[in-house]
Coordinates of C-alpha atoms in Angstrom, one line a residue:
M214 CA 231.3 6.5 3.5
A215 CA 231.0 4.7 6.8
P216 CA 233.5 5.5 9.6
S217 CA 236.0 2.8 10.5
P218 CA 235.1 0.4 13.3
Q219 CA 237.7 1.9 15.6
S220 CA 236.5 5.5 15.1
V221 CA 233.0 4.4 16.2
S222 CA 233.7 2.0 19.0
R223 CA 236.5 3.7 20.9
G224 CA 236.1 6.7 23.2
M225 CA 232.9 8.2 21.6
P226 CA 229.7 8.9 23.5
P227 CA 226.6 7.1 22.3
L228 CA 224.6 8.6 19.4
A229 CA 221.2 9.8 20.3
V230 CA 219.4 7.5 17.9
A231 CA 220.4 4.6 15.6
V232 CA 217.8 3.6 13.0
V233 CA 218.2 0.0 11.8
G234 CA 216.6 -0.6 8.4
A235 CA 217.0 1.4 5.2
G236 CA 213.5 1.0 3.8
A237 CA 211.0 3.8 3.5
A238 CA 210.0 3.8 7.2
G239 CA 213.6 3.7 8.4
L240 CA 214.7 6.4 6.0
G241 CA 211.7 8.5 7.0
A242 CA 212.4 8.1 10.7
A243 CA 216.1 8.9 10.3
L244 CA 215.5 12.0 8.2
A245 CA 212.8 13.3 10.5
L246 CA 215.1 13.1 13.5
A247 CA 218.2 14.5 11.8
R248 CA 216.3 17.5 10.4
D249 CA 215.7 18.6 14.1
G250 CA 219.4 18.4 14.9
I251 CA 219.4 15.0 16.6
P252 CA 222.6 13.0 15.9
T253 CA 221.3 9.9 14.2
A254 CA 222.8 6.9 12.5
L255 CA 221.0 5.0 9.7
V256 CA 222.1 1.3 9.5
G257 CA 221.3 -0.9 6.6
R258 CA 222.0 -1.8 3.0
H259 CA 219.9 -0.2 0.2
A260 CA 218.6 -3.2 -1.8
P261 CA 215.4 -2.3 -3.7
V262 CA 213.4 -5.2 -5.2
A263 CA 211.8 -4.9 -8.6
D264 CA 208.5 -6.7 -8.1
G265 CA 206.0 -4.3 -9.7
R266 CA 204.9 -2.9 -6.3
T267 CA 203.7 0.6 -5.9
V268 CA 202.5 2.6 -2.9
A269 CA 199.5 4.9 -2.7
L270 CA 200.9 7.7 -0.5
L271 CA 197.9 9.2 1.3
D272 CA 197.7 13.0 2.1
G273 CA 199.3 12.8 5.5
S274 CA 202.3 10.9 4.1
V275 CA 202.7 13.4 1.3
R276 CA 202.8 16.2 3.9
F277 CA 205.5 14.2 5.8
L278 CA 207.6 13.7 2.7
R279 CA 207.4 17.4 1.8
A280 CA 208.7 18.2 5.3
L281 CA 211.6 15.8 4.7
G282 CA 212.4 17.4 1.3
A283 CA 211.8 14.2 -0.6
W284 CA 208.5 15.0 -2.3
D285 CA 210.0 17.1 -5.2
G286 CA 211.8 14.0 -6.3
I287 CA 208.7 11.8 -6.1
A288 CA 206.0 14.1 -7.5
P289 CA 206.9 13.9 -11.2
H290 CA 206.6 10.2 -11.1
A291 CA 203.4 10.0 -9.0
S292 CA 199.7 9.9 -10.2
P293 CA 196.9 11.5 -8.2
L294 CA 194.1 9.4 -6.8
A295 CA 191.2 11.7 -7.3
E296 CA 188.4 9.1 -7.0
L297 CA 188.0 5.7 -5.5
H298 CA 185.4 3.3 -6.9
I299 CA 184.5 0.0 -5.1
V300 CA 182.6 -2.7 -7.0
D301 CA 181.1 -5.7 -5.3
D302 CA 182.0 -8.6 -7.7
T303 CA 181.4 -11.4 -5.2
G304 CA 178.4 -12.9 -6.9
S305 CA 176.5 -12.6 -3.6
L306 CA 172.7 -12.4 -3.5
F307 CA 173.1 -9.1 -1.7
R308 CA 175.3 -6.8 -3.8
P309 CA 175.2 -3.0 -3.3
P310 CA 175.6 -0.8 -6.3
P311 CA 179.2 0.4 -7.0
A312 CA 180.4 3.1 -4.6
R313 CA 182.1 6.3 -5.6
F314 CA 184.3 8.4 -3.3
V315 CA 185.6 11.8 -4.6
A316 CA 188.5 13.6 -2.9
T317 CA 187.1 17.1 -3.5
E318 CA 184.2 16.2 -1.2
I319 CA 186.6 16.5 1.8
G320 CA 188.6 19.5 0.4
L321 CA 191.5 17.6 -1.2
D322 CA 192.6 17.5 -4.8
A323 CA 193.5 13.8 -4.3
F324 CA 193.2 11.1 -1.6
G325 CA 196.9 10.4 -2.3
W326 CA 199.4 9.8 -5.0
N327 CA 200.5 6.4 -6.4
V328 CA 204.2 5.9 -7.1
E329 CA 206.5 2.9 -7.7
S330 CA 208.0 1.8 -4.3
A331 CA 211.6 1.9 -5.6
R332 CA 211.1 5.5 -6.7
L333 CA 209.9 6.5 -3.2
V334 CA 212.9 4.8 -1.5
E335 CA 215.4 6.3 -3.9
S336 CA 214.1 9.8 -3.3
L337 CA 214.4 9.4 0.5
R338 CA 217.9 7.9 0.0
V339 CA 219.0 11.0 -2.0
Q340 CA 217.9 13.2 1.0
A341 CA 219.7 10.9 3.5
R342 CA 223.0 11.1 1.6
S343 CA 223.2 14.8 2.1
A344 CA 221.4 15.3 5.4
S345 CA 223.2 17.0 8.3
N346 CA 223.3 15.1 11.6
L347 CA 222.8 11.8 9.8
T348 CA 225.6 9.2 9.4
L349 CA 225.0 6.3 7.0
F350 CA 226.3 2.8 7.7
E351 CA 225.9 0.7 4.5
S352 CA 225.8 -2.6 6.4
D353 CA 223.1 -4.6 8.2
A354 CA 223.1 -5.0 12.0
S355 CA 224.1 -8.5 13.0
A356 CA 223.7 -8.2 16.8
A357 CA 222.3 -5.9 19.4
E358 CA 222.7 -5.7 23.1
F359 CA 220.3 -3.6 25.2
G360 CA 221.9 -2.1 28.3
A361 CA 220.7 0.2 31.0
D362 CA 222.1 3.3 29.4
A363 CA 222.6 2.4 25.7
V364 CA 222.1 0.0 22.9
D365 CA 225.3 -1.6 21.4
L366 CA 225.0 -2.6 17.8
T367 CA 227.4 -4.8 15.8
L368 CA 227.2 -4.5 12.1
G369 CA 228.0 -7.1 9.5
D370 CA 231.3 -5.3 8.4
G371 CA 232.6 -5.4 12.0
T372 CA 231.6 -1.8 12.9
R373 CA 230.3 -1.3 16.4
L374 CA 228.3 1.7 17.6
S375 CA 226.2 2.7 20.6
A376 CA 223.0 4.8 20.8
R377 CA 220.6 5.8 23.6
L378 CA 217.7 4.7 21.4
A379 CA 217.5 2.0 18.7
V380 CA 214.7 2.3 16.1
G381 CA 213.8 -1.1 14.6
A382 CA 212.7 -0.5 11.0
D383 CA 214.2 -3.9 9.9
G384 CA 211.0 -5.5 8.6
A385 CA 208.7 -8.3 9.6
R386 CA 211.6 -10.6 10.6
S387 CA 213.2 -7.9 12.7
K388 CA 216.4 -8.9 14.4
L389 CA 216.1 -6.0 16.8
R390 CA 212.7 -7.1 17.9
E391 CA 214.0 -10.6 18.5
A392 CA 217.1 -9.4 20.4
A393 CA 214.8 -7.3 22.7
G394 CA 212.7 -10.4 23.4
L395 CA 209.5 -9.1 21.9
V396 CA 207.3 -11.9 20.5
P397 CA 204.7 -10.9 17.9
R398 CA 201.4 -12.6 17.2
E399 CA 201.6 -13.8 13.6
W400 CA 199.0 -15.3 11.3
S401 CA 198.5 -16.1 7.6
Y402 CA 195.8 -16.1 5.0
P403 CA 195.2 -18.7 2.3
Q404 CA 195.9 -16.1 -0.3
A405 CA 198.7 -14.3 -2.1
A406 CA 198.8 -10.9 -3.9
L407 CA 200.0 -10.8 -7.5
T408 CA 201.5 -7.4 -8.3
T409 CA 202.6 -5.8 -11.6
I410 CA 202.3 -2.7 -13.8
L411 CA 200.1 -2.5 -16.8
A412 CA 199.6 -0.4 -19.9
H413 CA 196.0 0.0 -21.2
T414 CA 194.2 1.6 -24.1
R415 CA 191.6 3.5 -22.2
P416 CA 192.5 6.3 -19.7
H417 CA 192.2 5.7 -16.0
R418 CA 191.2 9.4 -15.4
D419 CA 192.9 9.3 -12.0
V420 CA 190.4 6.8 -10.7
S421 CA 191.4 3.9 -8.5
T422 CA 189.1 0.9 -8.8
E423 CA 188.7 -1.9 -6.3
F424 CA 186.7 -5.0 -7.2
H425 CA 185.7 -7.1 -4.2
T426 CA 185.8 -10.8 -5.2
R427 CA 185.4 -14.1 -3.4
E428 CA 189.2 -14.5 -3.4
G429 CA 190.0 -11.0 -2.2
P430 CA 190.3 -7.5 -3.6
F431 CA 191.4 -6.9 -7.2
T432 CA 192.7 -3.3 -7.4
L433 CA 193.9 -1.1 -10.2
V434 CA 195.6 2.1 -9.2
P435 CA 196.5 4.9 -11.6
L436 CA 200.1 5.7 -12.6
P437 CA 201.3 8.8 -14.5
G438 CA 200.5 9.2 -18.2
G439 CA 196.9 8.3 -18.0
H440 CA 197.3 4.9 -19.6
R441 CA 199.3 2.9 -17.0
S442 CA 198.1 1.4 -13.7
S443 CA 199.5 -0.8 -11.0
L444 CA 197.8 -4.0 -10.0
V445 CA 197.3 -5.7 -6.7
W446 CA 195.3 -8.9 -7.3
V447 CA 194.6 -10.9 -4.2
M448 CA 193.6 -14.5 -4.8
D449 CA 194.0 -18.1 -3.6
A450 CA 197.7 -18.8 -3.0
A451 CA 197.9 -21.8 -5.4
R452 CA 196.1 -20.0 -8.1
A453 CA 198.3 -16.9 -7.7
E454 CA 201.4 -19.1 -8.3
T455 CA 199.9 -20.5 -11.4
M456 CA 198.8 -17.1 -12.6
A457 CA 202.3 -15.6 -11.9
A458 CA 203.9 -18.3 -14.1
Q459 CA 201.9 -17.4 -17.2
D460 CA 203.5 -15.5 -20.0
D461 CA 202.9 -11.8 -20.3
A462 CA 200.1 -12.0 -22.9
A463 CA 198.1 -14.6 -21.0
L464 CA 198.4 -12.7 -17.8
A465 CA 197.4 -9.4 -19.4
R466 CA 194.3 -11.1 -20.9
A467 CA 193.4 -12.5 -17.5
V468 CA 193.6 -9.1 -15.9
E469 CA 191.6 -7.5 -18.6
T470 CA 188.8 -10.1 -18.1
R471 CA 188.8 -9.7 -14.3
A472 CA 188.7 -5.9 -14.8
Q473 CA 185.6 -6.3 -17.0
A474 CA 187.6 -4.5 -19.8
M475 CA 187.0 -1.2 -18.1
L476 CA 190.4 0.0 -19.2
G477 CA 190.4 -1.6 -22.6
A478 CA 193.1 -3.9 -23.9
M479 CA 196.1 -4.5 -21.5
R480 CA 199.7 -5.4 -21.7
L481 CA 202.3 -5.9 -19.0
D482 CA 204.6 -2.9 -18.6
G483 CA 206.7 -3.8 -15.6
P484 CA 208.0 -6.6 -13.4
R485 CA 205.7 -8.8 -11.5
G486 CA 205.8 -10.0 -7.9
L487 CA 204.0 -12.4 -5.6
V488 CA 203.4 -11.3 -2.0
P489 CA 202.3 -13.8 0.6
M490 CA 199.3 -12.6 2.7
R491 CA 200.4 -12.5 6.3
G492 CA 199.7 -10.6 9.5
L493 CA 201.7 -9.5 12.5
S494 CA 201.0 -7.5 15.6
L495 CA 202.5 -6.6 18.9
P496 CA 200.9 -5.5 22.2
S497 CA 203.4 -2.6 22.3
P498 CA 206.0 -1.3 19.8
V499 CA 208.5 -0.4 22.5
A500 CA 210.9 -2.2 24.8
T501 CA 214.0 -1.0 26.8
R502 CA 215.7 1.5 24.5
L503 CA 213.9 0.2 21.5
A504 CA 211.0 1.6 19.3
L505 CA 209.7 -0.4 16.4
V506 CA 208.3 1.2 13.2
G507 CA 206.8 -0.1 10.0
E508 CA 206.6 -3.8 9.4
A509 CA 208.8 -4.6 12.4
A510 CA 205.7 -3.4 14.5
H511 CA 202.8 -4.4 12.3
L512 CA 202.1 -6.3 9.1
F513 CA 198.9 -6.9 7.2
P514 CA 197.8 -7.6 3.6
P515 CA 198.3 -5.0 0.9
I516 CA 194.7 -3.9 1.0
G517 CA 193.4 -0.3 1.3
A518 CA 196.8 1.4 1.0
Q519 CA 197.3 1.3 4.8
G520 CA 200.6 -0.6 5.4
L521 CA 203.3 1.9 4.4
N522 CA 201.2 4.9 5.3
L523 CA 201.0 3.5 8.8
G524 CA 204.7 3.0 8.9
L525 CA 205.4 6.6 7.9
R526 CA 203.0 7.7 10.6
D527 CA 205.1 5.6 13.0
A528 CA 208.2 7.5 11.8
A529 CA 206.6 10.9 12.2
A530 CA 205.2 10.1 15.6
L531 CA 208.5 8.8 16.8
R532 CA 210.2 12.1 15.8
D533 CA 207.6 14.0 17.9
A534 CA 208.3 11.8 20.9
V535 CA 212.1 12.0 20.7
V536 CA 212.2 15.8 20.0
A537 CA 209.9 16.4 23.0
S538 CA 211.9 14.3 25.3
M539 CA 215.3 15.9 24.3
A540 CA 213.8 19.4 24.6
D541 CA 212.9 18.6 28.2
G542 CA 216.3 17.1 28.9
R543 CA 215.0 13.6 29.2
D544 CA 216.6 10.4 27.9
P545 CA 215.0 9.6 24.5
G546 CA 215.4 5.9 25.1
S547 CA 213.6 5.8 28.4
R548 CA 210.2 4.1 28.8
A549 CA 208.7 7.4 30.0
A550 CA 209.9 9.2 26.8
L551 CA 208.3 6.5 24.6
A552 CA 205.1 5.9 26.5
G553 CA 203.0 8.3 24.5
F554 CA 204.4 7.0 21.2
A555 CA 203.6 3.4 22.3
R556 CA 200.0 4.2 23.2
S557 CA 199.2 6.2 20.0
R558 CA 200.9 3.7 17.6
S559 CA 199.3 0.7 19.3
R560 CA 195.9 2.2 18.9
D561 CA 196.4 3.2 15.3
A562 CA 197.8 -0.2 14.3
R563 CA 195.0 -2.1 16.0
L564 CA 192.3 -0.1 14.2
R565 CA 193.9 -0.5 10.8
T566 CA 194.7 -4.2 11.3
L567 CA 191.1 -4.8 12.4
A568 CA 189.7 -3.0 9.4
V569 CA 191.8 -4.8 6.8
D570 CA 191.4 -8.2 8.4
T571 CA 187.7 -7.8 8.7
L572 CA 187.2 -6.8 5.1
N573 CA 189.5 -9.6 3.8
R574 CA 187.8 -12.3 5.9
S575 CA 184.3 -11.1 5.0
L576 CA 185.1 -11.6 1.3
L577 CA 186.3 -15.1 1.9
T578 CA 183.5 -16.4 4.1
G579 CA 180.6 -16.6 1.5
F580 CA 178.2 -16.4 4.4
L581 CA 175.1 -14.4 3.4
P582 CA 174.6 -12.5 6.7
V583 CA 178.2 -11.4 6.5
D584 CA 177.7 -10.3 2.9
V585 CA 174.6 -8.3 4.0
L586 CA 176.5 -6.5 6.7
R587 CA 179.4 -5.7 4.4
G588 CA 177.0 -4.5 1.7
L589 CA 174.9 -2.4 4.1
G590 CA 178.1 -0.7 5.4
L591 CA 179.2 0.2 1.9
L592 CA 175.6 1.3 1.0
A593 CA 175.5 3.5 4.1
M594 CA 178.8 5.2 3.2
T595 CA 177.5 5.8 -0.4
T596 CA 174.2 7.3 0.6
I597 CA 174.8 9.1 3.9
A598 CA 177.1 12.0 3.0
P599 CA 178.2 13.0 6.6
L600 CA 179.2 9.4 7.3
R601 CA 181.0 9.1 3.9
R602 CA 183.0 12.2 4.6
I603 CA 184.0 11.0 8.1
V604 CA 185.2 7.7 6.7
M605 CA 187.1 9.4 3.9
R606 CA 188.9 11.8 6.2
E607 CA 189.8 9.2 8.8
G608 CA 191.2 6.9 6.1
V609 CA 193.3 9.6 4.4
V610 CA 194.1 12.2 7.1
P611 CA 193.6 10.7 10.6
R612 CA 192.7 13.6 12.9
L613 CA 193.2 11.8 16.3
G614 CA 196.8 12.1 17.3
A615 CA 198.2 13.0 13.9
P616 CA 202.0 13.6 14.1
S617 CA 203.0 17.3 13.7
L618 CA 204.7 16.8 10.3
M619 CA 201.5 15.3 8.9
R620 CA 199.1 18.0 9.9

């Protein structure tokens, strides 16, 4: 239960940290800080959306969720991703053979675990409700004022609170980012991603398969039970709207055809969603008394399982920065305390954004030299074992600057 506005606004010193945004990245950041005894507020309504979206939690993210105590609630509903297959289905004159990546080659049982997004958020929420040093405010922030010594937040229910550091985890249209005067670079693609959950007659055998097509990636990711998978189908935006409007049987047949019947007959087994393909980046995820995490700091298409995993790395890295600054008696909202966080997260976000953007645009171009370069890269990863292992490790468990709770 949220404190009354009077009890928060009168005569109380600022909290150490206020996290604004109750999605996975915000919940992860708040729990990581609170577990180290840092007085933290989590501001935001819990409003999960049923759109058939799942998230492939890579190995570092699983380690982070274990540290937060949330993994036990997720594991029974998650499916391991033991192998990744990539199939060039562009129709190009230069098409490499299908590529196969196996987790055991880099010493892992699985690259990650696929789970419905709503399940992930609810498991984190359960931990947040009982966490020490964490106060929940079930209302969105309506205004923020950044001062020399504190951030003053006004919530939609009239509650006011102050914190030495505000964490913006309030999504791609972040109000905190806007209030701090940070202007992102934004772009869009002529595509949309159709998402849903499917049941199929053939087992997936814990294999995630990604078809590269001229409209974008078409990806089937395993779900528990052996005969269910989640779909992320990137295609032309107008066609995606038409496809999303089809009845269940017609859509299932279209997916089955696109998947070359590799999983047998299909039927829809969950809600469907339509995700616009957009991008967003910032030169730096910090400002005066503000640190941005998740989609408030970076946004790119749902390709390669990078988006949410990057947001969870933001949360884990912010915890390291705040804990280190407070252990040294420094102000956690100062620029000096956040400088290392800003450098590492900017570098990580730039690399992931570049990789996803380059892959997506290379599929759309239809220019043979680009096809050749993309195909040679995939062929090199398939045939050169040391290179393949380096790419797999960096994609799943980044070594450079990995936050302590992900090591």
